[in-house]
XYZ file of C-alpha atoms in Angstrom:
220
model
C 96.954 139.978 59.645
C 98.896 142.418 57.488
C 99.213 140.450 54.241
C 97.253 137.395 53.186
C 97.508 135.346 50.026
C 94.566 132.995 49.648
C 94.802 130.220 47.031
C 96.718 132.485 44.660
C 97.658 131.133 41.238
C 99.494 132.806 38.370
C 99.725 131.800 34.739
C 100.902 133.524 31.569
C 99.553 132.325 28.216
C 98.159 129.199 29.880
C 101.600 128.450 31.337
C 101.176 128.054 35.096
C 103.983 129.518 37.188
C 102.528 128.456 40.539
C 99.189 127.366 41.935
C 97.161 127.664 45.137
C 99.708 129.684 47.110
C 98.464 130.635 50.573
C 100.551 132.694 52.964
C 99.919 134.960 55.951
C 102.469 137.623 56.849
C 102.178 139.896 59.862
C 104.082 142.975 60.979
C 107.583 142.046 62.114
C 107.724 138.831 60.081
C 110.795 138.041 57.985
C 109.854 135.673 55.181
C 112.579 134.296 52.909
C 111.525 132.681 49.633
C 113.788 130.501 47.531
C 113.210 128.253 44.579
C 114.604 127.195 41.218
C 115.078 129.689 38.410
C 111.811 130.337 36.602
C 109.631 129.181 39.490
C 107.965 132.588 39.752
C 109.644 134.110 42.806
C 109.915 137.597 41.309
C 106.432 137.273 39.834
C 105.084 136.537 43.309
C 106.572 139.794 44.598
C 105.093 141.651 41.629
C 101.651 140.391 42.629
C 102.187 141.815 46.111
C 102.992 145.220 44.596
C 100.109 144.885 42.143
C 102.348 145.111 39.117
C 100.390 142.045 38.020
C 97.139 140.512 39.217
C 96.742 136.817 40.058
C 95.006 134.491 37.645
C 92.914 133.280 40.563
C 92.775 133.687 44.311
C 92.827 136.783 46.494
C 95.416 138.993 48.192
C 94.482 141.125 51.215
C 96.152 144.014 53.008
C 94.910 144.608 56.558
C 91.937 142.358 55.851
C 90.851 144.225 52.716
C 91.241 142.936 49.157
C 93.928 144.630 47.091
C 91.296 145.810 44.618
C 89.786 148.036 47.327
C 92.964 150.153 47.421
C 94.173 152.786 45.008
C 97.277 151.341 43.392
C 99.463 154.302 44.417
C 98.420 153.947 48.064
C 98.985 150.196 47.984
C 102.500 150.706 46.612
C 103.304 153.255 49.294
C 102.350 150.790 52.012
C 104.072 147.843 50.309
C 107.360 148.967 48.761
C 109.091 146.848 46.138
C 112.899 147.037 45.889
C 114.171 145.460 42.700
C 117.429 143.614 42.181
C 118.716 146.488 40.020
C 118.078 149.737 41.930
C 116.249 152.508 40.095
C 118.540 155.543 40.181
C 118.140 158.651 38.002
C 120.475 161.460 36.971
C 120.849 163.939 39.803
C 122.118 164.189 43.339
C 121.753 161.705 46.152
C 119.175 163.995 47.751
C 117.162 164.297 44.536
C 117.047 160.517 44.230
C 115.997 160.011 47.842
C 113.211 162.576 47.541
C 112.079 161.446 44.085
C 108.712 159.979 45.217
C 107.794 163.164 47.064
C 107.410 165.013 43.777
C 104.587 162.705 42.703
C 100.990 163.884 42.853
C 100.055 160.806 44.884
C 102.229 162.026 47.785
C 100.843 165.543 47.863
C 100.464 166.494 51.527
C 103.007 163.883 52.632
C 105.706 165.673 54.626
C 109.040 165.860 52.805
C 111.898 164.498 54.946
C 114.486 166.975 56.184
C 118.192 166.829 55.405
C 118.762 165.677 58.984
C 116.542 162.647 58.448
C 118.279 161.808 55.169
C 121.750 162.109 56.688
C 120.746 159.936 59.648
C 119.575 157.184 57.296
C 122.754 157.437 55.242
C 124.645 156.885 58.485
C 122.519 153.876 59.466
C 123.271 152.272 56.100
C 126.991 153.028 56.525
C 127.025 155.599 53.724
C 128.911 158.241 55.695
C 131.382 158.636 52.833
C 128.795 160.191 50.506
C 126.904 163.478 50.801
C 123.453 164.602 49.748
C 125.012 166.716 46.996
C 126.987 163.856 45.421
C 125.896 162.634 42.003
C 123.998 159.378 42.452
C 124.869 157.820 39.093
C 128.579 157.561 39.925
C 127.994 155.533 43.091
C 128.789 151.836 43.311
C 126.075 149.217 42.876
C 126.107 148.570 46.615
C 125.687 152.251 47.414
C 122.848 152.589 44.903
C 121.071 149.588 46.397
C 121.264 151.128 49.846
C 119.871 154.411 48.480
C 116.912 152.446 47.131
C 116.323 151.024 50.620
C 116.423 154.474 52.194
C 114.047 155.900 49.587
C 111.548 153.141 50.315
C 111.796 153.624 54.079
C 111.094 157.346 53.740
C 107.594 156.395 52.566
C 106.955 154.728 55.937
C 105.704 151.450 54.445
C 104.201 148.545 56.333
C 105.995 145.936 54.232
C 109.067 145.641 52.032
C 109.367 143.301 49.059
C 113.021 142.532 48.341
C 113.979 140.853 45.067
C 117.515 139.430 45.367
C 118.604 142.604 47.197
C 122.185 141.481 47.838
C 123.004 139.302 44.830
C 125.049 142.004 43.056
C 126.740 143.370 46.178
C 130.212 142.835 47.554
C 130.559 141.073 50.893
C 130.709 144.255 52.987
C 127.649 145.822 51.332
C 125.776 142.538 51.583
C 126.363 142.302 55.328
C 125.204 145.902 55.855
C 121.963 145.284 53.968
C 121.276 141.932 55.654
C 121.874 143.407 59.093
C 119.491 146.269 58.420
C 116.829 143.997 56.916
C 116.839 142.004 60.144
C 116.638 145.189 62.207
C 113.694 146.510 60.181
C 111.717 143.377 61.003
C 112.768 142.895 64.618
C 112.945 146.531 65.780
C 110.853 148.564 63.321
C 108.121 145.907 63.015
C 108.092 145.925 59.213
C 106.971 142.853 57.336
C 109.781 141.706 55.040
C 109.368 139.307 52.119
C 112.733 138.542 50.600
C 113.493 136.495 47.499
C 117.075 135.258 47.490
C 119.228 132.360 46.356
C 121.835 133.204 48.997
C 121.991 131.604 52.428
C 120.831 134.531 54.557
C 120.652 133.524 58.218
C 119.450 136.277 60.579
C 121.450 136.452 63.791
C 118.861 137.702 66.266
C 115.493 136.455 65.009
C 113.974 133.484 63.278
C 112.980 133.807 59.650
C 110.232 131.798 57.999
C 111.593 130.010 54.944
C 109.687 128.789 51.910
C 110.467 127.127 48.610
C 108.375 128.162 45.600
C 107.760 125.499 42.992
C 105.194 125.033 40.270
C 103.098 123.069 42.700
C 102.984 125.936 45.179
C 104.749 127.197 48.275
C 106.420 124.741 50.657
C 107.574 125.760 54.128
C 111.106 124.745 55.035
C 112.808 124.390 58.370
C 114.437 127.649 59.515
């Protein structure tokens, strides 16, 4: 099993967000998590990227506890894409290659321009070039750049926090289509928090509702 949450609970200042969450996610799974505002959906994703640690319980990657991994290696294998994409001053290419300047990726082969251009095409970004300034792009274009940057790290899992909530209809459909393809064709595990009614066309997603009492599976 790729990812396992075993009786995971999270509380801040004695205020419990959720309790006894157990979930198993394998390669190729598409897991969609909904729930009321404040139920801890984003906090659950942060646990899976080790931006926080659970109050109790255990999280495993490939059968090993998270604590056995270096944090930088864990975050390369499990990439977290936030609702507001992180884009810095510079060109599209500089933003896509940003992680490859980090010490933790020393020895990791830097993608070629051909690879970058191919991914831009797959995300229907043919109207921008690698030399364009990233900060002037639309929100939808920036979000798709964040996806590409994560995929360049060759992760095993993607954590998506409301990835389409700020996008127009066209950009939303592009992202949703590619999310489905990443799970069904590229065998990535996808955990997606969303309040939108995302219904994959060619595969079945597992749906859950997160409440203070825990995680409840819903009919797909």
